[in-house]
CSV table of C-alpha atoms in Angstrom, one decimal:
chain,number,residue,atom,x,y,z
A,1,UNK,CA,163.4,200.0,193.2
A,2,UNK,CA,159.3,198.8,192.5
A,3,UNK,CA,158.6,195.7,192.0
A,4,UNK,CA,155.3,194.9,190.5
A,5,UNK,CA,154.2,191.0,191.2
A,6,UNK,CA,151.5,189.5,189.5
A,7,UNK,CA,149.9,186.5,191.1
A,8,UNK,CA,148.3,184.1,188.4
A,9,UNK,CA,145.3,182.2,189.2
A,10,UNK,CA,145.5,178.7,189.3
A,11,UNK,CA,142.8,175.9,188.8
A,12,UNK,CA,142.8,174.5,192.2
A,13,UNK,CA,139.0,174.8,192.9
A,14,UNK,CA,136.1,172.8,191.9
A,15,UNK,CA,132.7,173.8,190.8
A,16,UNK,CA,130.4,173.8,194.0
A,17,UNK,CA,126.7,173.2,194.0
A,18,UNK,CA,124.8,175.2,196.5
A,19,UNK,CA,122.4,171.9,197.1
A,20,UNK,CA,124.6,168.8,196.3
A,21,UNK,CA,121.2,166.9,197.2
A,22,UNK,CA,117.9,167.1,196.2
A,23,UNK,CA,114.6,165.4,195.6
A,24,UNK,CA,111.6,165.9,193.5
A,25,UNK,CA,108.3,164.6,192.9
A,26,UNK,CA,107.0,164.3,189.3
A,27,UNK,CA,103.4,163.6,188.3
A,28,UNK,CA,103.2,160.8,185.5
A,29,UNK,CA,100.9,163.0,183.7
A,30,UNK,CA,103.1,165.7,183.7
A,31,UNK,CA,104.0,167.2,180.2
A,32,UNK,CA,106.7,166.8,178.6
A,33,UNK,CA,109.3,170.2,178.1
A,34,UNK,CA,108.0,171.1,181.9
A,35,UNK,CA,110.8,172.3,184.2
A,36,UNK,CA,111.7,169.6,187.1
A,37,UNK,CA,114.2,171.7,188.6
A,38,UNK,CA,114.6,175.1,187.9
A,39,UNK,CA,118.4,176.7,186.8
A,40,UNK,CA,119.4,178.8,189.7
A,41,UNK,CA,118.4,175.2,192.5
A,42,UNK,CA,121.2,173.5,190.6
A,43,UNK,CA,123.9,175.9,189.3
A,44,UNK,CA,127.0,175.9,190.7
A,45,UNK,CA,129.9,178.2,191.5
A,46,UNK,CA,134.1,178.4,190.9
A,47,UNK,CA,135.9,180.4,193.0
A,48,UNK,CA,138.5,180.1,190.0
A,49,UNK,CA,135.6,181.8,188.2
A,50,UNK,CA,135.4,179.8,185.0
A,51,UNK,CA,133.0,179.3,183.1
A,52,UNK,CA,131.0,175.9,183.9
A,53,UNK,CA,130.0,173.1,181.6
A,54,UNK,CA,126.9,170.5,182.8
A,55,UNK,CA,126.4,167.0,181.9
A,56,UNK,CA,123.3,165.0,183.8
A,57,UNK,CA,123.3,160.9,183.6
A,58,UNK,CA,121.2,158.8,185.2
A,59,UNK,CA,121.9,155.9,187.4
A,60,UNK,CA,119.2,153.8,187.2
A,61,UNK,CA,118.7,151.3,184.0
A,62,UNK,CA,116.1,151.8,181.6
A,63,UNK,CA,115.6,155.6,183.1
A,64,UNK,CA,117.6,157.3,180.4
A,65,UNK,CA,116.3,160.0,178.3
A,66,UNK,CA,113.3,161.1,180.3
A,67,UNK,CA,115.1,164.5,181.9
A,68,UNK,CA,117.6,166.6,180.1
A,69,UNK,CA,119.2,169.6,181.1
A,70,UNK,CA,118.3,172.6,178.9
A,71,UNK,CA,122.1,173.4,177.7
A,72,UNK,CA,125.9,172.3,178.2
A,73,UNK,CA,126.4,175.8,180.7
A,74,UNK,CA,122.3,175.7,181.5
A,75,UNK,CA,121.6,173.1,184.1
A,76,UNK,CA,117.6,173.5,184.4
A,77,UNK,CA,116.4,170.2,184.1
A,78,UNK,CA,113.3,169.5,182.6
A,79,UNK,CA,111.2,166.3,180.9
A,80,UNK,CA,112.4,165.4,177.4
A,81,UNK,CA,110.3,162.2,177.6
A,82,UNK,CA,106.6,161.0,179.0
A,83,UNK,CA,106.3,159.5,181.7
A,84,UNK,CA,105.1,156.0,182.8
A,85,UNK,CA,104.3,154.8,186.3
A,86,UNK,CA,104.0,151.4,185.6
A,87,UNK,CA,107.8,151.2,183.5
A,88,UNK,CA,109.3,152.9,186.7
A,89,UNK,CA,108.7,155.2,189.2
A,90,UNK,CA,111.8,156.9,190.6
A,91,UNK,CA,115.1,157.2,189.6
A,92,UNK,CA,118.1,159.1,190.5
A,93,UNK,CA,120.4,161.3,188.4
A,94,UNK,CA,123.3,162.4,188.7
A,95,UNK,CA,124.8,166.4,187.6
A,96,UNK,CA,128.2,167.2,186.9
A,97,UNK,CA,129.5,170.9,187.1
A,98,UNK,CA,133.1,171.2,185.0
A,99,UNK,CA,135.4,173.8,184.9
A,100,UNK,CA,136.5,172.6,181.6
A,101,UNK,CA,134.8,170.9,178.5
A,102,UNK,CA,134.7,167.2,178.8
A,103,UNK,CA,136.7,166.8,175.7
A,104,UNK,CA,139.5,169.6,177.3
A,105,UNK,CA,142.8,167.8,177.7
A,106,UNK,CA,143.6,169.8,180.6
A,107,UNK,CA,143.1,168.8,183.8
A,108,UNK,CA,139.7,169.1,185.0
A,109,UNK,CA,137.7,169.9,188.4
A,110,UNK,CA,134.3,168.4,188.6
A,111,UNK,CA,131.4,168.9,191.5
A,112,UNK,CA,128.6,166.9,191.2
A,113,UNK,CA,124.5,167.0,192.5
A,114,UNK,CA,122.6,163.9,193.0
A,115,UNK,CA,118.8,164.4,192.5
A,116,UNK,CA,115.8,162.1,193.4
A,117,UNK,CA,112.9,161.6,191.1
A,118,UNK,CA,110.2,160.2,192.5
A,119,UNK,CA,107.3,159.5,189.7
A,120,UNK,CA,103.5,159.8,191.1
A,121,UNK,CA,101.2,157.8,190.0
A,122,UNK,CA,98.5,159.8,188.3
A,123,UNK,CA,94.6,159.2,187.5
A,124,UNK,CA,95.1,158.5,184.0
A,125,UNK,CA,93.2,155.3,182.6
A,126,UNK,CA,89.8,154.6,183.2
A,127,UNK,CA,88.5,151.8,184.7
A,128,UNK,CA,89.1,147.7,184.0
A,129,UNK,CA,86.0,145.0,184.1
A,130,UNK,CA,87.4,141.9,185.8
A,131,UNK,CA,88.8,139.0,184.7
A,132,UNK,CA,90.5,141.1,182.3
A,133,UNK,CA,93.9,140.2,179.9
A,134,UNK,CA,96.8,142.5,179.4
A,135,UNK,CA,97.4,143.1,175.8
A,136,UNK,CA,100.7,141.9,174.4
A,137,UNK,CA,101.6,142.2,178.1
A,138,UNK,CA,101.0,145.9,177.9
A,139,UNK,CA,100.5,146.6,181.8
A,140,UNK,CA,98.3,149.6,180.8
A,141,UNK,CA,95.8,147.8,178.8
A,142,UNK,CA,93.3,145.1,180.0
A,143,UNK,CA,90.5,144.0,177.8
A,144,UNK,CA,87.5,142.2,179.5
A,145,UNK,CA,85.3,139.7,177.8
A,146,UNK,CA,81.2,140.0,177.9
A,147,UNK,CA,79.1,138.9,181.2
A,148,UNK,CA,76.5,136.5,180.9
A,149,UNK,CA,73.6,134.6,182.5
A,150,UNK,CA,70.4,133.2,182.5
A,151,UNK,CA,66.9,133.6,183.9
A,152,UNK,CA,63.9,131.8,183.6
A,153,UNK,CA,60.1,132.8,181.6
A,154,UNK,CA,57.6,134.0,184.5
A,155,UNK,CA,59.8,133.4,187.1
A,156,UNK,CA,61.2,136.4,189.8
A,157,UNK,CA,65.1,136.0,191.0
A,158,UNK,CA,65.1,138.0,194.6
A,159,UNK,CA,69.0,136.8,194.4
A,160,UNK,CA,71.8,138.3,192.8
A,161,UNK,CA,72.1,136.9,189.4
A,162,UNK,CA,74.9,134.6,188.5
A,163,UNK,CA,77.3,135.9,185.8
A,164,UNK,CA,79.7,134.0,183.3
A,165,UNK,CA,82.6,133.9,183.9
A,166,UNK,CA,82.0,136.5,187.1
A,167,UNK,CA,80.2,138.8,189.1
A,168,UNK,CA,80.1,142.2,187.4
A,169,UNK,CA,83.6,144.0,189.0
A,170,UNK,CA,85.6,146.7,188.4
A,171,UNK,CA,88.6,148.4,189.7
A,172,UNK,CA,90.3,151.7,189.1
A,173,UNK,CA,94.1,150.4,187.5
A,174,UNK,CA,95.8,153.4,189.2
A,175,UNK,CA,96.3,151.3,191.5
A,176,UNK,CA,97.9,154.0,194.0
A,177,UNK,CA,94.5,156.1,193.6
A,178,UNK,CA,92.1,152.9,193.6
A,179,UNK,CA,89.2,155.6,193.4
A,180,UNK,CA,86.0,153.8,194.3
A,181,UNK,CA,83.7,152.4,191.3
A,182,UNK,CA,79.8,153.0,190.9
A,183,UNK,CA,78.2,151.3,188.9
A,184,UNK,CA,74.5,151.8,186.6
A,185,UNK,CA,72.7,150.4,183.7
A,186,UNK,CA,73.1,152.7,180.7
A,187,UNK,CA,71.1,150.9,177.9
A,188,UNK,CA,69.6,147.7,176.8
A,189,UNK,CA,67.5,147.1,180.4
A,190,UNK,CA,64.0,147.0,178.3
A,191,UNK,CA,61.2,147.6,180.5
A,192,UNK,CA,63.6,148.2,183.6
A,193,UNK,CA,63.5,144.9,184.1
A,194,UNK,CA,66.9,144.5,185.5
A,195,UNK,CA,68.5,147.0,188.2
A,196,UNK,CA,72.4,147.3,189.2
A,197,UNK,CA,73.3,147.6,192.6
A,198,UNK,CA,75.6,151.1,192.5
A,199,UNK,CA,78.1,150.1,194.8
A,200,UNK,CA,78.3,146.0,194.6
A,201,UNK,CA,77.6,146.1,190.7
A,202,UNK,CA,75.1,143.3,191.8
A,203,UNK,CA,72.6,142.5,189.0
A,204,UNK,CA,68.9,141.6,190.0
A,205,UNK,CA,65.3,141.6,188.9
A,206,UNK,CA,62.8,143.8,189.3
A,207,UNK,CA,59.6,142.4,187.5
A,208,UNK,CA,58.9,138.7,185.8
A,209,UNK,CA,59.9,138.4,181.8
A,210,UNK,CA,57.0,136.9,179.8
A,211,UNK,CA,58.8,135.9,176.9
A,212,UNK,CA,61.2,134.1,175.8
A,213,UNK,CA,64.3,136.2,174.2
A,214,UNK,CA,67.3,138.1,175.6
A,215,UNK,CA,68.6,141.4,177.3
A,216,UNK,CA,71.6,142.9,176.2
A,217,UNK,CA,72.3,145.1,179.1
A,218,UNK,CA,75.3,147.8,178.7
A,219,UNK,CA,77.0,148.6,182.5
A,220,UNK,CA,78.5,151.4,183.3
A,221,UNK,CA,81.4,151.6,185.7
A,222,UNK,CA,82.6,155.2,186.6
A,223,UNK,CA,85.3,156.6,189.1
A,224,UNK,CA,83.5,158.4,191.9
A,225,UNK,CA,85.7,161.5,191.8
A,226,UNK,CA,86.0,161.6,188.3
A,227,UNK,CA,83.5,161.1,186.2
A,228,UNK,CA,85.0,161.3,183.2
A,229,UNK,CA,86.9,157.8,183.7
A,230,UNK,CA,84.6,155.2,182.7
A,231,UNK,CA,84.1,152.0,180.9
A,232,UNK,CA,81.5,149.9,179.6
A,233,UNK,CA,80.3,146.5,179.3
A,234,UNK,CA,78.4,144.2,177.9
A,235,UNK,CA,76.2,141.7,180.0
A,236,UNK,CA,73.6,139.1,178.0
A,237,UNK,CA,71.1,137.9,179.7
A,238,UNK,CA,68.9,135.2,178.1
A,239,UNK,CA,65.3,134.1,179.0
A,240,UNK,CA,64.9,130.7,178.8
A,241,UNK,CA,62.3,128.2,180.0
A,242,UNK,CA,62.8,126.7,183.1
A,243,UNK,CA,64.9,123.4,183.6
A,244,UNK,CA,63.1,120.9,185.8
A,245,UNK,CA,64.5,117.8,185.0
A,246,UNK,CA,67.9,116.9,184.8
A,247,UNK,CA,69.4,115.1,181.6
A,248,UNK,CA,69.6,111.2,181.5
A,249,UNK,CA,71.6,108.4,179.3
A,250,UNK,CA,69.4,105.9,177.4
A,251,UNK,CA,71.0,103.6,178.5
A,252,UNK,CA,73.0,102.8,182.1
A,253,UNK,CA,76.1,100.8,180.0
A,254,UNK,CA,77.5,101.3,176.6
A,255,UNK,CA,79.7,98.0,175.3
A,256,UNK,CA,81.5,99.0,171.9
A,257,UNK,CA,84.2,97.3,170.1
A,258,UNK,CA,87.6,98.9,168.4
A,259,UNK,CA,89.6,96.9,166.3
A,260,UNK,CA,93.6,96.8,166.7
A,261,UNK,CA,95.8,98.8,164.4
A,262,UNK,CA,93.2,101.4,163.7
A,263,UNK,CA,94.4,104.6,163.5
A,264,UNK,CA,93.4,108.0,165.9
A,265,UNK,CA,89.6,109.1,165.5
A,266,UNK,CA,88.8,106.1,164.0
A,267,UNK,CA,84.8,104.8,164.8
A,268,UNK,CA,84.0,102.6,168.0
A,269,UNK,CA,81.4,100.4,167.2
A,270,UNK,CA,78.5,98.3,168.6
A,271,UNK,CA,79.7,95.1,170.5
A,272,UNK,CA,78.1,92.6,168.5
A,273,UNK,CA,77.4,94.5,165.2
A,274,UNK,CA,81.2,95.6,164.0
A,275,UNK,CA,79.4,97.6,161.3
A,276,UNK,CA,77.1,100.2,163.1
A,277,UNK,CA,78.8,102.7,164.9
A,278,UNK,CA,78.2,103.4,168.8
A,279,UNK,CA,76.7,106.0,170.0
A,280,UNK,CA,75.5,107.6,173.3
A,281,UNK,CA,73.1,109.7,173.8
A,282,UNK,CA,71.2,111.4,176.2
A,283,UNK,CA,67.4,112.8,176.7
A,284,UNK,CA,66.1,115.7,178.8
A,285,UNK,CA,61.9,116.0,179.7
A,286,UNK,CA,61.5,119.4,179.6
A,287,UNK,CA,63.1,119.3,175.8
A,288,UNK,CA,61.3,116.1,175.0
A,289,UNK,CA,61.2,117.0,170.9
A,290,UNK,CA,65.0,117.8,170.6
């Protein structure tokens, strides 16, 4: 008598990935649709020899949507979203291999990948003038205010000049780049009277002004290994005569008189004369017809 026996395969194997654990480094500028990690690093294998169904999650908040995989039975993972250093930079997701569709009934096997992103910071704004303010709170935006400051007819400054509200300064924002900042006059420095040191951004003289008037200098600040990020600012310098005397009151003591009841911003008055207002004032000599 033959007997012929059959043996049936069961389900009793999960999907295995070759690497259950890897790691990756993205640049922030990277573009979006670019492979992270390619299909064959991250598909896995049944010895039951189905056919296997993907499904990648991440597991840190406020990461989803950036990476994809490129189909339910393709596991290539790729960017679906730009990327930005300052909203996060690393994150770890998780893949899931199936032997079964995740809305099968039937009881499923699952294997499952970790992977590591780690986002590098890349050089991709140019530089910030300090103080600056964040717009809205927008960490990659910083808008400085103009620089200004004085100097005085016919007379040379061998100092650095002081600036409102700061010495000229600027820093690269990619802050885990922090290329180094040169800085030159690019328009507005009339006669070359004014120089910028390239390194300090300190701003001095080189020959006396005349005149009374104003420079309205435009700074550059550019990255040293690359050019092409730069910024600009405005510094106003005004020419004015020189101050040799210092203000002074009229008088030492004021006495006025305010009346009860009277309501906020009312006038104080004179003591003595309830119906001429008081009022202070000052005097300077070298402005002796203002």
């Amino acid at each position: 008598l033959e007997i012929l026996v059959t043996i049936l395969d069961e389900n009793d194997n999960s999907p295995v990935f070759a690497q259950p654990n890897l790691s990756r480094e993205v640049p922030e500028d990277t573009e979006v649709n670019t492979a992270i990690v390619a299909r064959e690093e991250v598909s896995a294998s049944d010895a039951d020899l189905d056919t296997i169904y993907y499904e990648l999650t991440t597991t840190v908040q406020d990461t989803d949507g950036f990476f994809a995989i490129r189909g339910v039975n393709n596991p290539e993972i790729y960017l679906q979203k730009a990327l930005d250093f300052d909203k996060f930079n690393s994150t770890t997701l998780l893949l899931y291999a199936r032997d079964r569709p995740v809305t099968s009934p039937d009881p499923t096997n699952t294997g499952t990948a970790t992977i590591t992103i780690t986002i590098q910071q890349s050089d991709t704004r140019a530089p910030w003038f300090l103080p600056c303010a964040r717009l809205h709170n927008d960490s990659s935006v910083c808008i400085s205010s103009p620089y200004s400051g004085r100097v005085n007819i016919a007379e040379m400054s061998t100092d650095p000049l002081l600036l409102e509200p700061g010495p000229i300064y600027a820093i690269d924002p990619d802050y885990t780049i922090r290329d180094r900042i040169v800085y030159s006059i690019v328009g507005g420095n009339t006669g070359e009277v004014f120089s910028v040191d390239a390194d300090t951004g300190n701003l001095t003289m080189n020959k006396i002004v005349t005149s009374p008037g104003s420079f309205l200098l435009q700074v550059m600040a550019t990255q040293v290994n690359n050019i092409r990020k730069y910024s600009v600012a405005t510094v106003e310098i005004k020419v004015i005569s020189k101050s040799n005397f210092p203000p002074y009151f009229e008088k030492r003591v004021y006495n006025g008189t305010v009346f009860v009841g009277l309501p906020q911003r009312s006038f104080v008055y004179q003591a003595g004369d309830p119906s001429t207002p008081l009022v202070i004032t000052a005097m300077d000599q070298d402005f002796p017809d203002v």
